[in-house]
Tab-separated table of C-alpha atoms and ligand atoms in Angstrom:
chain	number	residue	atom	x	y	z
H	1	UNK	CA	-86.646	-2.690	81.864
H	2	UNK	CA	-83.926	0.073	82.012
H	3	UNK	CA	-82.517	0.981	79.086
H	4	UNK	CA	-78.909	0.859	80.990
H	5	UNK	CA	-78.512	-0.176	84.821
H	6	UNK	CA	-75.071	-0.553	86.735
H	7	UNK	CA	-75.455	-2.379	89.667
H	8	UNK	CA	-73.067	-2.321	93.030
H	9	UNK	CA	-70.019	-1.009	90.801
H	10	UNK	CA	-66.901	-0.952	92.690
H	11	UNK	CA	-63.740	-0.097	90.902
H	12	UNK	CA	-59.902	0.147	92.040
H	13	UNK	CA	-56.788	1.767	90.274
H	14	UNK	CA	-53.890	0.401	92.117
H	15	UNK	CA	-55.106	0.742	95.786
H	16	UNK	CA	-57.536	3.909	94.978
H	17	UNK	CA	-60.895	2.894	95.637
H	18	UNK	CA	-62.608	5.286	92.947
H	19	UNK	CA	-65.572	3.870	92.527
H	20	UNK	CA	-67.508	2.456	95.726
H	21	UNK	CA	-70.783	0.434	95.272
H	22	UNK	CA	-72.429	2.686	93.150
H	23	UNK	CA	-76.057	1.732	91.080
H	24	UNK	CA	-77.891	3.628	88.703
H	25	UNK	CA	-79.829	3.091	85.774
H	26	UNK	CA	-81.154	4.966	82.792
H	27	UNK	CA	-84.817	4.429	81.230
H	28	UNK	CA	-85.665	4.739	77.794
H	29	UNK	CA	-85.958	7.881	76.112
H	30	UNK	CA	-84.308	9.591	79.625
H	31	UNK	CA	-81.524	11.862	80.441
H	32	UNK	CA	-80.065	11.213	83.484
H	33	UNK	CA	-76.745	13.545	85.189
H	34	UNK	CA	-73.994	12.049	86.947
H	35	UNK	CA	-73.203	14.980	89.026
H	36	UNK	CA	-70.491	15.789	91.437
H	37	UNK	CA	-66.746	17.468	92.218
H	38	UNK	CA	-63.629	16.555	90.294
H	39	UNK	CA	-62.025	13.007	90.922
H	40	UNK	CA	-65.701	11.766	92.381
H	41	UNK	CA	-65.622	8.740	90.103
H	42	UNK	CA	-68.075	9.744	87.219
H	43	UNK	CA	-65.551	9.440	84.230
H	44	UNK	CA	-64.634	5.875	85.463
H	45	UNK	CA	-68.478	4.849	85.622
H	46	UNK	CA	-69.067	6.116	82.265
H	47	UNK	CA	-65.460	4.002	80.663
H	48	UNK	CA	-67.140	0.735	82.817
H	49	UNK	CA	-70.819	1.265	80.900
H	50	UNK	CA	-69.082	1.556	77.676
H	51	UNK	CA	-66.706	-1.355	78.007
H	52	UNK	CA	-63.775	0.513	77.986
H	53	UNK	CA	-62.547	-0.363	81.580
H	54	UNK	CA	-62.412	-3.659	82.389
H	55	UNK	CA	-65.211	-4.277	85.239
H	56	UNK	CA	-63.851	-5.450	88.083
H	57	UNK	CA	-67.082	-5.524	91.146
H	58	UNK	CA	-70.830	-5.653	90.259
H	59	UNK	CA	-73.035	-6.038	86.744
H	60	UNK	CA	-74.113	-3.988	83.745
H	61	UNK	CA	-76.817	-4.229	81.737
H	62	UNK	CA	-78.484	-2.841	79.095
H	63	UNK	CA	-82.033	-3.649	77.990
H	64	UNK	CA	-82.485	-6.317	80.951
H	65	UNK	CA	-79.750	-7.931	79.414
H	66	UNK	CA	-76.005	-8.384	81.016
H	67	UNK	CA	-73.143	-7.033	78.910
H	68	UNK	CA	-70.671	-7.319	82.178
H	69	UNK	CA	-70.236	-9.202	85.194
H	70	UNK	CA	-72.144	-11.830	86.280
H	71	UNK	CA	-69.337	-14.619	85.526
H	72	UNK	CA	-70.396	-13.592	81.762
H	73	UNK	CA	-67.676	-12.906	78.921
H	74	UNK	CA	-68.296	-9.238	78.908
H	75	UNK	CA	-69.421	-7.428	75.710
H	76	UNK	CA	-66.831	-5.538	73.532
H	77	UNK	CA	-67.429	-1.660	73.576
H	78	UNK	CA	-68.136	-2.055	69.833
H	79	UNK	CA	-70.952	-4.831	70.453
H	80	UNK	CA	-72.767	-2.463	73.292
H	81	UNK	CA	-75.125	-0.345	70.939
H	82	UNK	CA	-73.416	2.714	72.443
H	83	UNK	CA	-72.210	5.878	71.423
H	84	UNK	CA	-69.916	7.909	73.127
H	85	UNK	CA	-69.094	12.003	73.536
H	86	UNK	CA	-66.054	13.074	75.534
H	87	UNK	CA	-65.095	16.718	76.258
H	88	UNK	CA	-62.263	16.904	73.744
H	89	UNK	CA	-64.810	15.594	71.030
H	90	UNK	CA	-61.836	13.400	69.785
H	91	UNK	CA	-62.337	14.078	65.918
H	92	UNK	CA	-60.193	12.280	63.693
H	93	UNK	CA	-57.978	15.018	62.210
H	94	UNK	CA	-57.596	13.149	59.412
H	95	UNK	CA	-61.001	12.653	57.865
H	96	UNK	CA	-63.142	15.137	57.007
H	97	UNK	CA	-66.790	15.694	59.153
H	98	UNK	CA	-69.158	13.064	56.634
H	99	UNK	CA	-65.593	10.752	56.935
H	100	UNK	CA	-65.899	10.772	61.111
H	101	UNK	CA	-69.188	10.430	60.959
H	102	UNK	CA	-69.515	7.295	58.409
H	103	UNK	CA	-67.032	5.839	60.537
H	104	UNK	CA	-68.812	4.117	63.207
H	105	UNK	CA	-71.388	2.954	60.115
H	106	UNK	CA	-69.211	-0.191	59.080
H	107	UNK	CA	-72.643	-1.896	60.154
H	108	UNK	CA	-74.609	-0.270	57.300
H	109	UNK	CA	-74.243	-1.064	53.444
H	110	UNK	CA	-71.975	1.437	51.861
H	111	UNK	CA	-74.514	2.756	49.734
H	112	UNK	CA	-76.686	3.971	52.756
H	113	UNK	CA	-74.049	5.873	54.623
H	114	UNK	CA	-74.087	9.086	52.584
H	115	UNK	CA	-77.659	9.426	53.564
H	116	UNK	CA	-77.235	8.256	57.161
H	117	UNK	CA	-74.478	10.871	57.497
H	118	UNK	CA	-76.430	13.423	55.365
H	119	UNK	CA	-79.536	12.845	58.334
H	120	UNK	CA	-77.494	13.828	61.519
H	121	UNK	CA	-75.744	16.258	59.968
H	122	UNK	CA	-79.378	17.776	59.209
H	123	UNK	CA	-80.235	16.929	62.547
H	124	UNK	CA	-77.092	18.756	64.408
H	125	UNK	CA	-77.913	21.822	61.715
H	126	UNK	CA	-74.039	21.147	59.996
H	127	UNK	CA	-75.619	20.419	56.735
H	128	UNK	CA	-73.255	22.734	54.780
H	129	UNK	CA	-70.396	21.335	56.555
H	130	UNK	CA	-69.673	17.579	55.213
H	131	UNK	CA	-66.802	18.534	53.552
H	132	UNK	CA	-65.012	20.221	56.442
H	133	UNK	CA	-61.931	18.839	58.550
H	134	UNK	CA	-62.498	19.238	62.322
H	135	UNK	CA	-59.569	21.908	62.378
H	136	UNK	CA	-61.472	24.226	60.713
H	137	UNK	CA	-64.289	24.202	62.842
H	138	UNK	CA	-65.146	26.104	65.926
H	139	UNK	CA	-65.582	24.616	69.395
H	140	UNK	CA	-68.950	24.520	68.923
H	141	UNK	CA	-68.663	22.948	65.610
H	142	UNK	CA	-66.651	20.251	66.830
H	143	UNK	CA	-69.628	19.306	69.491
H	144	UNK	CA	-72.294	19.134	66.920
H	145	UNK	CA	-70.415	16.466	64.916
H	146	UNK	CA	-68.953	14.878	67.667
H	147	UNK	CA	-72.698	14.658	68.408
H	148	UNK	CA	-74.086	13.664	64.992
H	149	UNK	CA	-71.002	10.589	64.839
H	150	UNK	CA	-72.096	9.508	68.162
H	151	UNK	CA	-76.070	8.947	66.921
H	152	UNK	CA	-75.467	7.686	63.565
H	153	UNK	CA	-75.118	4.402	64.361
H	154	UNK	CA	-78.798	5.018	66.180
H	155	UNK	CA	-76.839	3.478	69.299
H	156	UNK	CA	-79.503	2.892	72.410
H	157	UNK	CA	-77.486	4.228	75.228
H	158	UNK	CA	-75.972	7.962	74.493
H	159	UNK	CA	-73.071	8.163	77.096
H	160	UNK	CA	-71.548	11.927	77.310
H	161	UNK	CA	-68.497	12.964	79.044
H	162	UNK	CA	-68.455	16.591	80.064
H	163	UNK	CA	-68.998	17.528	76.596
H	164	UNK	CA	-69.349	21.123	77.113
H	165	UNK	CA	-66.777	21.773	79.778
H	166	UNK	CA	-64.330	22.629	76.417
H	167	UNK	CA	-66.522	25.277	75.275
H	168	UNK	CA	-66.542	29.083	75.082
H	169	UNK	CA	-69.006	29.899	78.125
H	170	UNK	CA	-70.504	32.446	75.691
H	171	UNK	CA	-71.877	29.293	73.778
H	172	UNK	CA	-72.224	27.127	76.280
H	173	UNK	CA	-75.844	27.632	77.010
H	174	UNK	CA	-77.030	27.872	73.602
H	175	UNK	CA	-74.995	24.961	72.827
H	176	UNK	CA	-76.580	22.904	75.820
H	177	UNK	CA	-80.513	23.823	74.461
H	178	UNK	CA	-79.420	22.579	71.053
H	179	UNK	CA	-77.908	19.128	72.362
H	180	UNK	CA	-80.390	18.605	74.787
H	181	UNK	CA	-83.336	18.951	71.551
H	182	UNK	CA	-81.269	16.552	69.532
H	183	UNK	CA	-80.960	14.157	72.284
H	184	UNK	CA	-84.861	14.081	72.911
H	185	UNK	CA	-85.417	13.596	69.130
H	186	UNK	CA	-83.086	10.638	68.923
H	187	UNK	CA	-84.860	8.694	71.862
H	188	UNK	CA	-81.917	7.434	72.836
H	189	UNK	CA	-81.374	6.982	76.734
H	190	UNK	CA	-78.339	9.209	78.101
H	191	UNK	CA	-75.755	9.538	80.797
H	192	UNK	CA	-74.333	12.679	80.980
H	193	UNK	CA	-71.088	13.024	83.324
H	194	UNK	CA	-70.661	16.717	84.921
H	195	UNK	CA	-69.365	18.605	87.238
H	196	UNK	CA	-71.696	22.173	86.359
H	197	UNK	CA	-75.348	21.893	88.828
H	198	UNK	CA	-76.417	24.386	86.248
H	199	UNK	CA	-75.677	22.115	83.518
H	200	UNK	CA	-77.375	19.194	84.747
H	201	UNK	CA	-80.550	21.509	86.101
H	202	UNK	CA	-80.911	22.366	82.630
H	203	UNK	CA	-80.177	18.864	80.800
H	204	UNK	CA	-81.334	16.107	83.434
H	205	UNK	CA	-84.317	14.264	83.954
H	206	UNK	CA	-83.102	12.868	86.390
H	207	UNK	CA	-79.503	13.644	88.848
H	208	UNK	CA	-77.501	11.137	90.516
H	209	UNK	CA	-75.316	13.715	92.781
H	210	UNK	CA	-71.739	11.713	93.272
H	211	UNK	CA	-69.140	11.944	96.071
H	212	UNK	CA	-66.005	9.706	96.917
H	213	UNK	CA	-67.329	7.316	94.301
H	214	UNK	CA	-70.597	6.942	96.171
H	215	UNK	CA	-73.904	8.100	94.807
H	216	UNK	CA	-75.175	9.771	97.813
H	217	UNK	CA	-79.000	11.207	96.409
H	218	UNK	CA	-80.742	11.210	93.418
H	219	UNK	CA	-83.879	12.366	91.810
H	220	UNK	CA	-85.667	14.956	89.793
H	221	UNK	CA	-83.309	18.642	89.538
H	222	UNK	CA	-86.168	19.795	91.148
H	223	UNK	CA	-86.820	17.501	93.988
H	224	UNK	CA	-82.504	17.824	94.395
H	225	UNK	CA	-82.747	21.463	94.684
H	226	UNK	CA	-86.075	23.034	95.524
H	227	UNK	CA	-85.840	26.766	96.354
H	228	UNK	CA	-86.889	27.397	99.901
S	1	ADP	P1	-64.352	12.187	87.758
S	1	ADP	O1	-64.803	11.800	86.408
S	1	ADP	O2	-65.477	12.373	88.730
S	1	ADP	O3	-63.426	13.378	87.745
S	1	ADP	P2	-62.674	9.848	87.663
S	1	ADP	O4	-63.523	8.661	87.477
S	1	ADP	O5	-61.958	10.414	86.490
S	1	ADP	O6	-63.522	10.979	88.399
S	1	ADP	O7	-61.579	9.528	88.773
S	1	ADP	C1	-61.899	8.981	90.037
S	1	ADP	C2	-60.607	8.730	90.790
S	1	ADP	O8	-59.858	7.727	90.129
S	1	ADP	C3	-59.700	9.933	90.896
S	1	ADP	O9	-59.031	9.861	92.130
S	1	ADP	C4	-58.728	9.729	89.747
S	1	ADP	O10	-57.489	10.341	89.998
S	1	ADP	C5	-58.595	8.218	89.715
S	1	ADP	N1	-58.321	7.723	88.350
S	1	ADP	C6	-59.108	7.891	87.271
S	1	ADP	N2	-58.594	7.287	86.199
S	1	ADP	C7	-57.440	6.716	86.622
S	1	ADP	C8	-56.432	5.940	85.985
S	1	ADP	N3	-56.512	5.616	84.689
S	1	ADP	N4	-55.400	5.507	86.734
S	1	ADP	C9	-55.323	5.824	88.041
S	1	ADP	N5	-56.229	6.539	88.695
S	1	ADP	C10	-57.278	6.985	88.003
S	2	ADP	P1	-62.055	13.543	84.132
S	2	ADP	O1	-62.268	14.331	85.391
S	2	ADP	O2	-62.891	14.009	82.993
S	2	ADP	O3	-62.053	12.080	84.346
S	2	ADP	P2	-59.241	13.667	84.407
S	2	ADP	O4	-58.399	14.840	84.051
S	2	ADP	O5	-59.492	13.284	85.810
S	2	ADP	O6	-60.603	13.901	83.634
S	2	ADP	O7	-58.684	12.377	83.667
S	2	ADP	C1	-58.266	12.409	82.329
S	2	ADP	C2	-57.594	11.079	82.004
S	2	ADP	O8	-56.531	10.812	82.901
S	2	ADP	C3	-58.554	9.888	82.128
S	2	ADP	O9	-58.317	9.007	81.050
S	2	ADP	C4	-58.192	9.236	83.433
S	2	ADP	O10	-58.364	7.842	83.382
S	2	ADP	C5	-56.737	9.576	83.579
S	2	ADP	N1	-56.405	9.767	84.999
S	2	ADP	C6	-57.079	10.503	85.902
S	2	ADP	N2	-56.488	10.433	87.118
S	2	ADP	C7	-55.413	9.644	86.951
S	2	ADP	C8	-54.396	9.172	87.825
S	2	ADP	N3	-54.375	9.481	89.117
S	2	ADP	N4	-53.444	8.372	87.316
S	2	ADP	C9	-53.471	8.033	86.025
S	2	ADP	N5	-54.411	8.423	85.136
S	2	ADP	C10	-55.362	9.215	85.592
């Protein structure tokens, strides 16, 4: 079974059909692209697999199991086994980086988080940074922590939101070989929204290219774009 499938999603704002009868799913241990222009419906198919817009046409589920539609009371975001990356990382300013990070760990006795938080942060190399606040830290910075609080819970499903589009392009590259390791070690299946080709060339197993809220092709980057 598919770590995450969406099946026939339609989805409305006011009269603006944004999302039209799209499916897709995500296997274990995979990292798929939703790829396409500006306003094609990615961002809205990401907020339905997390839970954080209401489902209104088709079924989710994750694991073989449904967390939405289906006549079912759907699954709160929190209950989901999900974690989530958007482009503005959306650090509390507040708490420092091991205080984001332990966070989401409300699930895990409080004597385990230090060394929960203590593994990503080895894992996104920001060891020497636990004690930081997220104004201090670069762009870059910010990504890797946003990273390491989105796999400390060890969530199932890694759901990413353009989350390089906010980044120097200097970086960007080295920045996208760094994520892309760390996703691959943590196993956890991905769906990664972007506009860039490039970007999902380099970080996709597989592409589902998007337009007018319909997925119109999908496969491999290099069945989608074989040179000539
Ligand atoms: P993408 O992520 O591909 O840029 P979105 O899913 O953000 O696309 O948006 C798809 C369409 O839905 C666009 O026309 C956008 O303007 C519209 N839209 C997205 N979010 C909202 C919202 N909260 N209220 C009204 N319209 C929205
Ligand atoms: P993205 O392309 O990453 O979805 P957008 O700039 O399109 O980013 O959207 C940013 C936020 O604004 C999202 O939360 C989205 O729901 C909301 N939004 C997008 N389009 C509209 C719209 N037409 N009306 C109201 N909210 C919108």
């Amino acid at each position: 079974v598919a770590a995450l499938e969406l099946h026939d999603i339609s989805h409305a704002y006011d009269n603006n059909l944004a999302v039209a009868g799209a499916s897709l799913h995500v296997d274990e241990g995979e990292v798929v692209c939703l790829l396409g222009p500006s306003g094609c419906g990615k961002s809205t198919i990401l907020r339905i697999a997390a839970g954080l817009e209401p489902l209104q046409q088709g079924e989710v589920r994750m694991g073989g199991v449904t967390v939405a539609g289906g006549g079912l009371i759907p699954v709160p975001p929190e209950r989901r086994g999900v974690g989530l990356v958007f482009q503005d990382f959306a650090l509390f300013p507040h708490l420092n980086v091991a205080g984001n990070i332990a966070f989401g760990l409300s699930d895990l006795a409080p004597r385990e988080r230090p060394h929960r938080v203590a593994e990503v942060l080895a894992q996104v190399d920001m060891s020497d940074f636990a004690e930081a606040y997220p104004h201090a830290l670069s762009g870059g910075q910010q990504q890797r922590i946003a990273l390491a609080r989105a796999l400390a819970p060890r969530p199932r499903i890694l759901l990413l939101d353009e989350p390089f589009s906010g980044l120097d392009a200097r970086l960007r590259e080295q920045i996208r070989e760094d994520t892309l390791r760390v996703l691959k070690q943590s196993g956890a299946a991905t769906l990664m929204v972007t506009h860039d080709p490039d970007e999902a060339m380099f970080m996709a197993d597989r592409i589902y290219l998007m337009k007018g809220g319909r997925v119109v092709q999908s496969g491999s980057p290099d069945a989608l774009y074989r040179r000539p």
